[in-house]
mmCIF file with all atom_site columns, C-alpha atoms in Angstrom:
data_model
loop_
_atom_site.group_PDB
_atom_site.id
_atom_site.type_symbol
_atom_site.label_atom_id
_atom_site.label_alt_id
_atom_site.label_comp_id
_atom_site.label_asym_id
_atom_site.label_entity_id
_atom_site.label_seq_id
_atom_site.pdbx_PDB_ins_code
_atom_site.Cartn_x
_atom_site.Cartn_y
_atom_site.Cartn_z
_atom_site.occupancy
_atom_site.B_iso_or_equiv
_atom_site.pdbx_formal_charge
_atom_site.auth_seq_id
_atom_site.auth_comp_id
_atom_site.auth_asym_id
_atom_site.auth_atom_id
_atom_site.pdbx_PDB_model_num
ATOM 1   C CA . UNK A 1 1   ? -1.031  41.639 29.384 1.00 56.00 ? 1   UNK A CA 1
ATOM 2   C CA . UNK A 1 2   ? -3.305  39.149 28.194 1.00 67.00 ? 2   UNK A CA 1
ATOM 3   C CA . UNK A 1 3   ? -5.924  41.971 26.991 1.00 89.00 ? 3   UNK A CA 1
ATOM 4   C CA . UNK A 1 4   ? -6.613  42.996 23.304 1.00 94.00 ? 4   UNK A CA 1
ATOM 5   C CA . UNK A 1 5   ? -8.118  46.489 23.363 1.00 95.00 ? 5   UNK A CA 1
ATOM 6   C CA . UNK A 1 6   ? -10.346 47.227 20.354 1.00 96.00 ? 6   UNK A CA 1
ATOM 7   C CA . UNK A 1 7   ? -11.585 50.615 19.150 1.00 96.00 ? 7   UNK A CA 1
ATOM 8   C CA . UNK A 1 8   ? -13.907 52.208 18.426 1.00 96.00 ? 8   UNK A CA 1
ATOM 9   C CA . UNK A 1 9   ? -16.963 50.572 19.963 1.00 95.00 ? 9   UNK A CA 1
ATOM 10  C CA . UNK A 1 10  ? -19.461 51.386 17.666 1.00 96.00 ? 10  UNK A CA 1
ATOM 11  C CA . UNK A 1 11  ? -18.578 53.004 13.849 1.00 97.00 ? 11  UNK A CA 1
ATOM 12  C CA . UNK A 1 12  ? -21.110 54.427 11.313 1.00 98.00 ? 12  UNK A CA 1
ATOM 13  C CA . UNK A 1 13  ? -19.936 54.789 7.625  1.00 98.00 ? 13  UNK A CA 1
ATOM 14  C CA . UNK A 1 14  ? -21.476 55.586 4.045  1.00 98.00 ? 14  UNK A CA 1
ATOM 15  C CA . UNK A 1 15  ? -21.993 53.071 1.531  1.00 98.00 ? 15  UNK A CA 1
ATOM 16  C CA . UNK A 1 16  ? -18.841 53.183 -0.597 1.00 97.00 ? 16  UNK A CA 1
ATOM 17  C CA . UNK A 1 17  ? -16.579 54.476 2.381  1.00 98.00 ? 17  UNK A CA 1
ATOM 18  C CA . UNK A 1 18  ? -13.844 52.773 4.159  1.00 98.00 ? 18  UNK A CA 1
ATOM 19  C CA . UNK A 1 19  ? -14.250 51.330 7.554  1.00 98.00 ? 19  UNK A CA 1
ATOM 20  C CA . UNK A 1 20  ? -11.378 51.058 9.823  1.00 98.00 ? 20  UNK A CA 1
ATOM 21  C CA . UNK A 1 21  ? -11.366 49.214 13.266 1.00 98.00 ? 21  UNK A CA 1
ATOM 22  C CA . UNK A 1 22  ? -8.198  49.113 15.570 1.00 98.00 ? 22  UNK A CA 1
ATOM 23  C CA . UNK A 1 23  ? -6.639  46.628 17.998 1.00 97.00 ? 23  UNK A CA 1
ATOM 24  C CA . UNK A 1 24  ? -3.705  46.945 20.469 1.00 97.00 ? 24  UNK A CA 1
ATOM 25  C CA . UNK A 1 25  ? -1.978  44.429 22.395 1.00 95.00 ? 25  UNK A CA 1
ATOM 26  C CA . UNK A 1 26  ? 0.770   44.363 25.077 1.00 92.00 ? 26  UNK A CA 1
ATOM 27  C CA . UNK A 1 27  ? 1.894   40.814 24.812 1.00 90.00 ? 27  UNK A CA 1
ATOM 28  C CA . UNK A 1 28  ? 4.667   40.068 22.508 1.00 89.00 ? 28  UNK A CA 1
ATOM 29  C CA . UNK A 1 29  ? 3.980   36.344 22.492 1.00 89.00 ? 29  UNK A CA 1
ATOM 30  C CA . UNK A 1 30  ? 0.846   36.793 20.609 1.00 91.00 ? 30  UNK A CA 1
ATOM 31  C CA . UNK A 1 31  ? 1.519   34.954 17.262 1.00 89.00 ? 31  UNK A CA 1
ATOM 32  C CA . UNK A 1 32  ? -1.757  34.807 15.259 1.00 91.00 ? 32  UNK A CA 1
ATOM 33  C CA . UNK A 1 33  ? -4.425  37.760 14.711 1.00 94.00 ? 33  UNK A CA 1
ATOM 34  C CA . UNK A 1 34  ? -7.685  36.523 13.469 1.00 94.00 ? 34  UNK A CA 1
ATOM 35  C CA . UNK A 1 35  ? -10.645 38.978 12.880 1.00 96.00 ? 35  UNK A CA 1
ATOM 36  C CA . UNK A 1 36  ? -14.214 37.569 13.122 1.00 96.00 ? 36  UNK A CA 1
ATOM 37  C CA . UNK A 1 37  ? -17.705 38.979 11.790 1.00 97.00 ? 37  UNK A CA 1
ATOM 38  C CA . UNK A 1 38  ? -20.869 38.414 13.598 1.00 96.00 ? 38  UNK A CA 1
ATOM 39  C CA . UNK A 1 39  ? -24.263 39.175 12.338 1.00 96.00 ? 39  UNK A CA 1
ATOM 40  C CA . UNK A 1 40  ? -27.193 39.697 14.874 1.00 92.00 ? 40  UNK A CA 1
ATOM 41  C CA . UNK A 1 41  ? -28.247 36.228 16.496 1.00 91.00 ? 41  UNK A CA 1
ATOM 42  C CA . UNK A 1 42  ? -25.449 34.337 14.787 1.00 94.00 ? 42  UNK A CA 1
ATOM 43  C CA . UNK A 1 43  ? -22.137 32.929 15.595 1.00 95.00 ? 43  UNK A CA 1
ATOM 44  C CA . UNK A 1 44  ? -19.070 34.788 14.741 1.00 96.00 ? 44  UNK A CA 1
ATOM 45  C CA . UNK A 1 45  ? -17.260 33.689 11.338 1.00 95.00 ? 45  UNK A CA 1
ATOM 46  C CA . UNK A 1 46  ? -13.503 33.987 10.664 1.00 93.00 ? 46  UNK A CA 1
ATOM 47  C CA . UNK A 1 47  ? -13.062 36.855 8.394  1.00 95.00 ? 47  UNK A CA 1
ATOM 48  C CA . UNK A 1 48  ? -9.382  37.132 7.575  1.00 94.00 ? 48  UNK A CA 1
ATOM 49  C CA . UNK A 1 49  ? -6.369  36.434 9.718  1.00 93.00 ? 49  UNK A CA 1
ATOM 50  C CA . UNK A 1 50  ? -2.553  37.525 9.873  1.00 93.00 ? 50  UNK A CA 1
ATOM 51  C CA . UNK A 1 51  ? 0.790   36.352 11.486 1.00 90.00 ? 51  UNK A CA 1
ATOM 52  C CA . UNK A 1 52  ? 3.185   39.006 12.436 1.00 87.00 ? 52  UNK A CA 1
ATOM 53  C CA . UNK A 1 53  ? 5.921   38.257 10.022 1.00 89.00 ? 53  UNK A CA 1
ATOM 54  C CA . UNK A 1 54  ? 3.816   40.138 7.535  1.00 91.00 ? 54  UNK A CA 1
ATOM 55  C CA . UNK A 1 55  ? 2.724   43.808 7.374  1.00 93.00 ? 55  UNK A CA 1
ATOM 56  C CA . UNK A 1 56  ? -0.612  43.537 5.524  1.00 95.00 ? 56  UNK A CA 1
ATOM 57  C CA . UNK A 1 57  ? -2.915  41.100 4.243  1.00 95.00 ? 57  UNK A CA 1
ATOM 58  C CA . UNK A 1 58  ? -5.605  41.519 1.702  1.00 96.00 ? 58  UNK A CA 1
ATOM 59  C CA . UNK A 1 59  ? -8.740  39.323 0.995  1.00 95.00 ? 59  UNK A CA 1
ATOM 60  C CA . UNK A 1 60  ? -11.178 40.837 -1.433 1.00 96.00 ? 60  UNK A CA 1
ATOM 61  C CA . UNK A 1 61  ? -12.216 44.446 0.262  1.00 97.00 ? 61  UNK A CA 1
ATOM 62  C CA . UNK A 1 62  ? -10.872 43.211 3.483  1.00 97.00 ? 62  UNK A CA 1
ATOM 63  C CA . UNK A 1 63  ? -7.434  44.320 4.521  1.00 97.00 ? 63  UNK A CA 1
ATOM 64  C CA . UNK A 1 64  ? -5.483  43.645 7.851  1.00 96.00 ? 64  UNK A CA 1
ATOM 65  C CA . UNK A 1 65  ? -2.498  46.001 8.679  1.00 95.00 ? 65  UNK A CA 1
ATOM 66  C CA . UNK A 1 66  ? 0.038   45.091 11.189 1.00 95.00 ? 66  UNK A CA 1
ATOM 67  C CA . UNK A 1 67  ? 2.516   47.037 12.830 1.00 94.00 ? 67  UNK A CA 1
ATOM 68  C CA . UNK A 1 68  ? 4.674   44.687 15.109 1.00 92.00 ? 68  UNK A CA 1
ATOM 69  C CA . UNK A 1 69  ? 6.714   47.387 16.782 1.00 93.00 ? 69  UNK A CA 1
ATOM 70  C CA . UNK A 1 70  ? 3.603   49.617 17.809 1.00 94.00 ? 70  UNK A CA 1
ATOM 71  C CA . UNK A 1 71  ? 1.841   46.214 18.769 1.00 95.00 ? 71  UNK A CA 1
ATOM 72  C CA . UNK A 1 72  ? -1.382  47.110 16.831 1.00 96.00 ? 72  UNK A CA 1
ATOM 73  C CA . UNK A 1 73  ? -3.119  45.947 14.088 1.00 97.00 ? 73  UNK A CA 1
ATOM 74  C CA . UNK A 1 74  ? -6.371  47.116 12.225 1.00 98.00 ? 74  UNK A CA 1
ATOM 75  C CA . UNK A 1 75  ? -8.958  45.820 9.912  1.00 98.00 ? 75  UNK A CA 1
ATOM 76  C CA . UNK A 1 76  ? -9.633  47.996 6.710  1.00 98.00 ? 76  UNK A CA 1
ATOM 77  C CA . UNK A 1 77  ? -13.000 47.365 4.839  1.00 98.00 ? 77  UNK A CA 1
ATOM 78  C CA . UNK A 1 78  ? -12.849 49.162 1.512  1.00 98.00 ? 78  UNK A CA 1
ATOM 79  C CA . UNK A 1 79  ? -15.943 50.227 -0.439 1.00 98.00 ? 79  UNK A CA 1
ATOM 80  C CA . UNK A 1 80  ? -18.028 49.247 2.688  1.00 98.00 ? 80  UNK A CA 1
ATOM 81  C CA . UNK A 1 81  ? -21.971 48.014 1.931  1.00 98.00 ? 81  UNK A CA 1
ATOM 82  C CA . UNK A 1 82  ? -25.013 47.816 3.861  1.00 97.00 ? 82  UNK A CA 1
ATOM 83  C CA . UNK A 1 83  ? -24.276 43.957 3.911  1.00 97.00 ? 83  UNK A CA 1
ATOM 84  C CA . UNK A 1 84  ? -20.902 44.607 6.036  1.00 98.00 ? 84  UNK A CA 1
ATOM 85  C CA . UNK A 1 85  ? -23.132 45.877 8.708  1.00 98.00 ? 85  UNK A CA 1
ATOM 86  C CA . UNK A 1 86  ? -22.273 43.476 11.609 1.00 97.00 ? 86  UNK A CA 1
ATOM 87  C CA . UNK A 1 87  ? -19.994 43.347 14.764 1.00 96.00 ? 87  UNK A CA 1
ATOM 88  C CA . UNK A 1 88  ? -16.446 42.673 14.320 1.00 97.00 ? 88  UNK A CA 1
ATOM 89  C CA . UNK A 1 89  ? -13.970 41.261 16.852 1.00 97.00 ? 89  UNK A CA 1
ATOM 90  C CA . UNK A 1 90  ? -10.258 41.123 16.665 1.00 97.00 ? 90  UNK A CA 1
ATOM 91  C CA . UNK A 1 91  ? -8.335  38.464 18.533 1.00 95.00 ? 91  UNK A CA 1
ATOM 92  C CA . UNK A 1 92  ? -5.154  37.244 19.422 1.00 93.00 ? 92  UNK A CA 1
ATOM 93  C CA . UNK A 1 93  ? -3.459  33.802 20.373 1.00 90.00 ? 93  UNK A CA 1
ATOM 94  C CA . UNK A 1 94  ? -0.193  32.469 21.683 1.00 84.00 ? 94  UNK A CA 1
ATOM 95  C CA . UNK A 1 95  ? 1.359   29.520 20.475 1.00 75.00 ? 95  UNK A CA 1
ATOM 96  C CA . UNK A 1 96  ? 1.956   28.235 23.945 1.00 76.00 ? 96  UNK A CA 1
ATOM 97  C CA . UNK A 1 97  ? -1.934  28.487 24.734 1.00 74.00 ? 97  UNK A CA 1
ATOM 98  C CA . UNK A 1 98  ? -2.790  25.922 22.220 1.00 72.00 ? 98  UNK A CA 1
ATOM 99  C CA . UNK A 1 99  ? -5.720  27.233 20.329 1.00 77.00 ? 99  UNK A CA 1
ATOM 100 C CA . UNK A 1 100 ? -7.068  29.513 23.193 1.00 85.00 ? 100 UNK A CA 1
ATOM 101 C CA . UNK A 1 101 ? -8.096  33.105 21.682 1.00 90.00 ? 101 UNK A CA 1
ATOM 102 C CA . UNK A 1 102 ? -8.380  36.509 23.633 1.00 91.00 ? 102 UNK A CA 1
ATOM 103 C CA . UNK A 1 103 ? -10.748 38.528 22.253 1.00 93.00 ? 103 UNK A CA 1
ATOM 104 C CA . UNK A 1 104 ? -11.406 42.348 21.703 1.00 94.00 ? 104 UNK A CA 1
ATOM 105 C CA . UNK A 1 105 ? -14.503 43.905 23.048 1.00 93.00 ? 105 UNK A CA 1
ATOM 106 C CA . UNK A 1 106 ? -16.025 44.232 19.384 1.00 95.00 ? 106 UNK A CA 1
ATOM 107 C CA . UNK A 1 107 ? -16.934 47.128 17.192 1.00 97.00 ? 107 UNK A CA 1
ATOM 108 C CA . UNK A 1 108 ? -20.688 47.351 16.043 1.00 96.00 ? 108 UNK A CA 1
ATOM 109 C CA . UNK A 1 109 ? -20.302 48.794 12.606 1.00 98.00 ? 109 UNK A CA 1
ATOM 110 C CA . UNK A 1 110 ? -23.244 50.191 10.420 1.00 98.00 ? 110 UNK A CA 1
ATOM 111 C CA . UNK A 1 111 ? -23.065 50.986 6.627  1.00 98.00 ? 111 UNK A CA 1
ATOM 112 C CA . UNK A 1 112 ? -25.666 53.501 5.578  1.00 96.00 ? 112 UNK A CA 1
ATOM 113 C CA . UNK A 1 113 ? -27.145 53.217 2.032  1.00 94.00 ? 113 UNK A CA 1
ATOM 114 C CA . UNK B 2 1   ? -22.317 18.909 5.768  1.00 57.00 ? 1   UNK B CA 1
ATOM 115 C CA . UNK B 2 2   ? -19.842 19.561 8.261  1.00 66.00 ? 2   UNK B CA 1
ATOM 116 C CA . UNK B 2 3   ? -20.114 21.845 11.165 1.00 92.00 ? 3   UNK B CA 1
ATOM 117 C CA . UNK B 2 4   ? -21.076 22.818 14.757 1.00 95.00 ? 4   UNK B CA 1
ATOM 118 C CA . UNK B 2 5   ? -24.596 22.565 15.927 1.00 96.00 ? 5   UNK B CA 1
ATOM 119 C CA . UNK B 2 6   ? -25.969 24.010 19.248 1.00 97.00 ? 6   UNK B CA 1
ATOM 120 C CA . UNK B 2 7   ? -29.361 23.257 20.733 1.00 93.00 ? 7   UNK B CA 1
ATOM 121 C CA . UNK B 2 8   ? -31.769 24.530 21.521 1.00 94.00 ? 8   UNK B CA 1
ATOM 122 C CA . UNK B 2 9   ? -31.573 28.028 19.908 1.00 94.00 ? 9   UNK B CA 1
ATOM 123 C CA . UNK B 2 10  ? -33.859 29.317 22.919 1.00 94.00 ? 10  UNK B CA 1
ATOM 124 C CA . UNK B 2 11  ? -33.552 28.184 26.313 1.00 93.00 ? 11  UNK B CA 1
ATOM 125 C CA . UNK B 2 12  ? -35.429 29.333 29.620 1.00 91.00 ? 12  UNK B CA 1
ATOM 126 C CA . UNK B 2 13  ? -34.341 28.745 33.103 1.00 88.00 ? 13  UNK B CA 1
ATOM 127 C CA . UNK B 2 14  ? -36.383 28.819 36.089 1.00 88.00 ? 14  UNK B CA 1
ATOM 128 C CA . UNK B 2 15  ? -34.993 29.937 39.242 1.00 83.00 ? 15  UNK B CA 1
ATOM 129 C CA . UNK B 2 16  ? -32.743 27.367 41.066 1.00 85.00 ? 16  UNK B CA 1
ATOM 130 C CA . UNK B 2 17  ? -32.973 24.975 38.002 1.00 91.00 ? 17  UNK B CA 1
ATOM 131 C CA . UNK B 2 18  ? -29.923 23.708 36.098 1.00 94.00 ? 18  UNK B CA 1
ATOM 132 C CA . UNK B 2 19  ? -29.978 23.674 32.244 1.00 94.00 ? 19  UNK B CA 1
ATOM 133 C CA . UNK B 2 20  ? -27.795 21.936 29.831 1.00 96.00 ? 20  UNK B CA 1
ATOM 134 C CA . UNK B 2 21  ? -26.693 23.416 26.563 1.00 97.00 ? 21  UNK B CA 1
ATOM 135 C CA . UNK B 2 22  ? -25.830 21.179 23.751 1.00 97.00 ? 22  UNK B CA 1
ATOM 136 C CA . UNK B 2 23  ? -22.666 21.474 21.327 1.00 98.00 ? 23  UNK B CA 1
ATOM 137 C CA . UNK B 2 24  ? -21.696 18.730 18.845 1.00 97.00 ? 24  UNK B CA 1
ATOM 138 C CA . UNK B 2 25  ? -19.143 18.868 15.961 1.00 96.00 ? 25  UNK B CA 1
ATOM 139 C CA . UNK B 2 26  ? -18.704 16.582 13.065 1.00 95.00 ? 26  UNK B CA 1
ATOM 140 C CA . UNK B 2 27  ? -15.459 18.666 11.937 1.00 91.00 ? 27  UNK B CA 1
ATOM 141 C CA . UNK B 2 28  ? -13.095 15.851 13.912 1.00 91.00 ? 28  UNK B CA 1
ATOM 142 C CA . UNK B 2 29  ? -11.612 18.995 15.580 1.00 91.00 ? 29  UNK B CA 1
ATOM 143 C CA . UNK B 2 30  ? -9.708  18.155 19.078 1.00 91.00 ? 30  UNK B CA 1
ATOM 144 C CA . UNK B 2 31  ? -10.395 21.354 20.901 1.00 92.00 ? 31  UNK B CA 1
ATOM 145 C CA . UNK B 2 32  ? -13.667 23.130 21.776 1.00 95.00 ? 32  UNK B CA 1
ATOM 146 C CA . UNK B 2 33  ? -14.639 25.946 23.788 1.00 96.00 ? 33  UNK B CA 1
ATOM 147 C CA . UNK B 2 34  ? -17.476 27.646 25.345 1.00 97.00 ? 34  UNK B CA 1
ATOM 148 C CA . UNK B 2 35  ? -18.039 31.401 25.475 1.00 97.00 ? 35  UNK B CA 1
ATOM 149 C CA . UNK B 2 36  ? -20.618 33.689 26.942 1.00 97.00 ? 36  UNK B CA 1
ATOM 150 C CA . UNK B 2 37  ? -21.662 36.982 24.932 1.00 95.00 ? 37  UNK B CA 1
ATOM 151 C CA . UNK B 2 38  ? -23.675 39.782 26.694 1.00 92.00 ? 38  UNK B CA 1
ATOM 152 C CA . UNK B 2 39  ? -25.164 42.483 24.885 1.00 83.00 ? 39  UNK B CA 1
ATOM 153 C CA . UNK B 2 40  ? -22.638 45.111 23.446 1.00 75.00 ? 40  UNK B CA 1
ATOM 154 C CA . UNK B 2 41  ? -19.586 43.089 25.060 1.00 78.00 ? 41  UNK B CA 1
ATOM 155 C CA . UNK B 2 42  ? -16.930 40.794 23.765 1.00 86.00 ? 42  UNK B CA 1
ATOM 156 C CA . UNK B 2 43  ? -16.564 36.980 24.199 1.00 93.00 ? 43  UNK B CA 1
ATOM 157 C CA . UNK B 2 44  ? -15.564 35.648 27.475 1.00 93.00 ? 44  UNK B CA 1
ATOM 158 C CA . UNK B 2 45  ? -14.308 32.150 27.696 1.00 94.00 ? 45  UNK B CA 1
ATOM 159 C CA . UNK B 2 46  ? -16.465 29.696 30.265 1.00 96.00 ? 46  UNK B CA 1
ATOM 160 C CA . UNK B 2 47  ? -14.397 26.666 29.608 1.00 96.00 ? 47  UNK B CA 1
ATOM 161 C CA . UNK B 2 48  ? -12.282 24.928 27.026 1.00 94.00 ? 48  UNK B CA 1
ATOM 162 C CA . UNK B 2 49  ? -11.150 21.101 26.108 1.00 94.00 ? 49  UNK B CA 1
ATOM 163 C CA . UNK B 2 50  ? -7.940  20.341 24.160 1.00 90.00 ? 50  UNK B CA 1
ATOM 164 C CA . UNK B 2 51  ? -8.608  16.559 24.283 1.00 90.00 ? 51  UNK B CA 1
ATOM 165 C CA . UNK B 2 52  ? -11.418 14.120 25.308 1.00 93.00 ? 52  UNK B CA 1
ATOM 166 C CA . UNK B 2 53  ? -11.680 13.508 29.249 1.00 95.00 ? 53  UNK B CA 1
ATOM 167 C CA . UNK B 2 54  ? -9.829  16.732 29.864 1.00 93.00 ? 54  UNK B CA 1
ATOM 168 C CA . UNK B 2 55  ? -11.066 20.279 30.395 1.00 95.00 ? 55  UNK B CA 1
ATOM 169 C CA . UNK B 2 56  ? -10.029 23.729 31.849 1.00 93.00 ? 56  UNK B CA 1
ATOM 170 C CA . UNK B 2 57  ? -11.433 26.491 33.457 1.00 95.00 ? 57  UNK B CA 1
ATOM 171 C CA . UNK B 2 58  ? -11.772 29.904 31.331 1.00 93.00 ? 58  UNK B CA 1
ATOM 172 C CA . UNK B 2 59  ? -12.041 33.595 32.755 1.00 91.00 ? 59  UNK B CA 1
ATOM 173 C CA . UNK B 2 60  ? -15.515 33.100 33.919 1.00 95.00 ? 60  UNK B CA 1
ATOM 174 C CA . UNK B 2 61  ? -16.246 29.352 35.048 1.00 96.00 ? 61  UNK B CA 1
ATOM 175 C CA . UNK B 2 62  ? -17.934 29.918 38.227 1.00 96.00 ? 62  UNK B CA 1
ATOM 176 C CA . UNK B 2 63  ? -21.273 28.642 38.036 1.00 96.00 ? 63  UNK B CA 1
ATOM 177 C CA . UNK B 2 64  ? -20.904 26.418 35.214 1.00 97.00 ? 64  UNK B CA 1
ATOM 178 C CA . UNK B 2 65  ? -19.666 22.798 34.354 1.00 97.00 ? 65  UNK B CA 1
ATOM 179 C CA . UNK B 2 66  ? -18.833 20.877 31.273 1.00 98.00 ? 66  UNK B CA 1
ATOM 180 C CA . UNK B 2 67  ? -17.976 17.231 30.468 1.00 97.00 ? 67  UNK B CA 1
ATOM 181 C CA . UNK B 2 68  ? -15.904 15.889 27.445 1.00 97.00 ? 68  UNK B CA 1
ATOM 182 C CA . UNK B 2 69  ? -16.636 12.193 26.889 1.00 97.00 ? 69  UNK B CA 1
ATOM 183 C CA . UNK B 2 70  ? -16.660 11.882 23.198 1.00 96.00 ? 70  UNK B CA 1
ATOM 184 C CA . UNK B 2 71  ? -14.492 13.854 20.818 1.00 96.00 ? 71  UNK B CA 1
ATOM 185 C CA . UNK B 2 72  ? -17.969 15.543 18.932 1.00 97.00 ? 72  UNK B CA 1
ATOM 186 C CA . UNK B 2 73  ? -19.566 16.757 21.991 1.00 98.00 ? 73  UNK B CA 1
ATOM 187 C CA . UNK B 2 74  ? -19.041 19.254 24.864 1.00 98.00 ? 74  UNK B CA 1
ATOM 188 C CA . UNK B 2 75  ? -21.911 20.156 26.807 1.00 98.00 ? 75  UNK B CA 1
ATOM 189 C CA . UNK B 2 76  ? -22.439 23.034 29.038 1.00 98.00 ? 76  UNK B CA 1
ATOM 190 C CA . UNK B 2 77  ? -24.514 23.030 32.291 1.00 97.00 ? 77  UNK B CA 1
ATOM 191 C CA . UNK B 2 78  ? -25.698 26.257 33.461 1.00 95.00 ? 78  UNK B CA 1
ATOM 192 C CA . UNK B 2 79  ? -25.897 25.472 37.210 1.00 94.00 ? 79  UNK B CA 1
ATOM 193 C CA . UNK B 2 80  ? -28.345 27.417 39.999 1.00 89.00 ? 80  UNK B CA 1
ATOM 194 C CA . UNK B 2 81  ? -24.966 28.986 41.227 1.00 88.00 ? 81  UNK B CA 1
ATOM 195 C CA . UNK B 2 82  ? -24.720 31.006 38.358 1.00 88.00 ? 82  UNK B CA 1
ATOM 196 C CA . UNK B 2 83  ? -26.961 34.175 39.231 1.00 86.00 ? 83  UNK B CA 1
ATOM 197 C CA . UNK B 2 84  ? -26.790 35.958 36.032 1.00 90.00 ? 84  UNK B CA 1
ATOM 198 C CA . UNK B 2 85  ? -27.339 33.476 33.585 1.00 92.00 ? 85  UNK B CA 1
ATOM 199 C CA . UNK B 2 86  ? -29.189 35.438 30.787 1.00 94.00 ? 86  UNK B CA 1
ATOM 200 C CA . UNK B 2 87  ? -26.979 35.826 27.916 1.00 95.00 ? 87  UNK B CA 1
ATOM 201 C CA . UNK B 2 88  ? -25.836 34.139 24.356 1.00 96.00 ? 88  UNK B CA 1
ATOM 202 C CA . UNK B 2 89  ? -23.763 31.180 24.533 1.00 97.00 ? 89  UNK B CA 1
ATOM 203 C CA . UNK B 2 90  ? -21.582 30.214 21.921 1.00 97.00 ? 90  UNK B CA 1
ATOM 204 C CA . UNK B 2 91  ? -19.624 26.848 21.384 1.00 97.00 ? 91  UNK B CA 1
ATOM 205 C CA . UNK B 2 92  ? -16.580 26.754 19.151 1.00 96.00 ? 92  UNK B CA 1
ATOM 206 C CA . UNK B 2 93  ? -14.034 24.127 17.879 1.00 94.00 ? 93  UNK B CA 1
ATOM 207 C CA . UNK B 2 94  ? -10.485 24.251 16.358 1.00 91.00 ? 94  UNK B CA 1
ATOM 208 C CA . UNK B 2 95  ? -8.490  22.228 14.083 1.00 78.00 ? 95  UNK B CA 1
ATOM 209 C CA . UNK B 2 96  ? -5.558  20.745 15.777 1.00 62.00 ? 96  UNK B CA 1
ATOM 210 C CA . UNK B 2 97  ? -3.590  22.035 12.362 1.00 60.00 ? 97  UNK B CA 1
ATOM 211 C CA . UNK B 2 98  ? -0.861  24.862 13.096 1.00 58.00 ? 98  UNK B CA 1
ATOM 212 C CA . UNK B 2 99  ? -3.042  27.985 12.984 1.00 64.00 ? 99  UNK B CA 1
ATOM 213 C CA . UNK B 2 100 ? -5.802  26.175 14.944 1.00 71.00 ? 100 UNK B CA 1
ATOM 214 C CA . UNK B 2 101 ? -8.519  28.380 13.734 1.00 83.00 ? 101 UNK B CA 1
ATOM 215 C CA . UNK B 2 102 ? -11.612 28.530 15.688 1.00 89.00 ? 102 UNK B CA 1
ATOM 216 C CA . UNK B 2 103 ? -15.017 27.781 14.172 1.00 92.00 ? 103 UNK B CA 1
ATOM 217 C CA . UNK B 2 104 ? -17.977 28.936 15.986 1.00 95.00 ? 104 UNK B CA 1
ATOM 218 C CA . UNK B 2 105 ? -21.549 27.304 16.229 1.00 96.00 ? 105 UNK B CA 1
ATOM 219 C CA . UNK B 2 106 ? -25.038 29.423 15.865 1.00 96.00 ? 106 UNK B CA 1
ATOM 220 C CA . UNK B 2 107 ? -25.337 30.026 19.488 1.00 96.00 ? 107 UNK B CA 1
ATOM 221 C CA . UNK B 2 108 ? -28.034 29.335 22.356 1.00 97.00 ? 108 UNK B CA 1
ATOM 222 C CA . UNK B 2 109 ? -30.076 32.312 23.826 1.00 96.00 ? 109 UNK B CA 1
ATOM 223 C CA . UNK B 2 110 ? -30.424 31.635 27.625 1.00 95.00 ? 110 UNK B CA 1
ATOM 224 C CA . UNK B 2 111 ? -33.397 33.580 29.219 1.00 92.00 ? 111 UNK B CA 1
ATOM 225 C CA . UNK B 2 112 ? -34.393 33.334 32.844 1.00 86.00 ? 112 UNK B CA 1
ATOM 226 C CA . UNK B 2 113 ? -38.238 33.337 33.706 1.00 81.00 ? 113 UNK B CA 1
#
C-alpha cells in the first residue's frame, strides 16, 4: 500500500514531441505528489508538485494531471527538448509520515534532436 | 549560497572497512534523509532524522549507521556488514513548512576496491 508504481521505465521522444510519464498509487492517505528531475551524476531536483485537491498544475512546459478517483497522476512535458533528457521520479507523501516520501522507480527520458 | 553539500564526490572502500559519508546543510532544515540509488532503480530510504538527536530506520537500514548531533549535519557510515555497498548515495533535507519539500545534495558515489 506504500508503493508508487511508475511507467514507463524508459521513454524516447523526438524533439518537439510530448513526453508522458505515469504514476499510480494505492494509499489514499497520500496528500502531496512531487516530481523530481535527475541528470546523470547529480542529485534529484524538484520539478513540480501537486496536491489532490486540484486536477492539474502547469508550470511552463511541465504539467501534472491528477486523477484522484483512479489514484493516478502523470507528468506531461510539452515541446520536449534534448535538454529535458534525464531521469524523472514521481513521489508521494502522507501527512502522518512527516516529510518522508515514497518514490516511484524512475523513468529515463531521452529526447532525440 | 544555501544548500546541501556532500563529500566526498567519490569514495573507495576496501574489504572490511567502515567508511563515512558527509552531509551538511545550511538551509536550517529540521529533517534530513539518506537514500541509496542503484543503476536503473529508484531511491531507497536508508535512514532519516526529523530532529536533532533522533533518527529512524528507513527501508534498507541494515549495514548502515547514522548520527544527528547537530542540526546541519547528518553523516552516514557504511559498515563492513553492508555486503553490497557500491551505489550512489544521496542526502536530502526538508523544510518544516506545510509541504515539507525535500531538497537533495549532489551525491556521493561509493565504490568497492
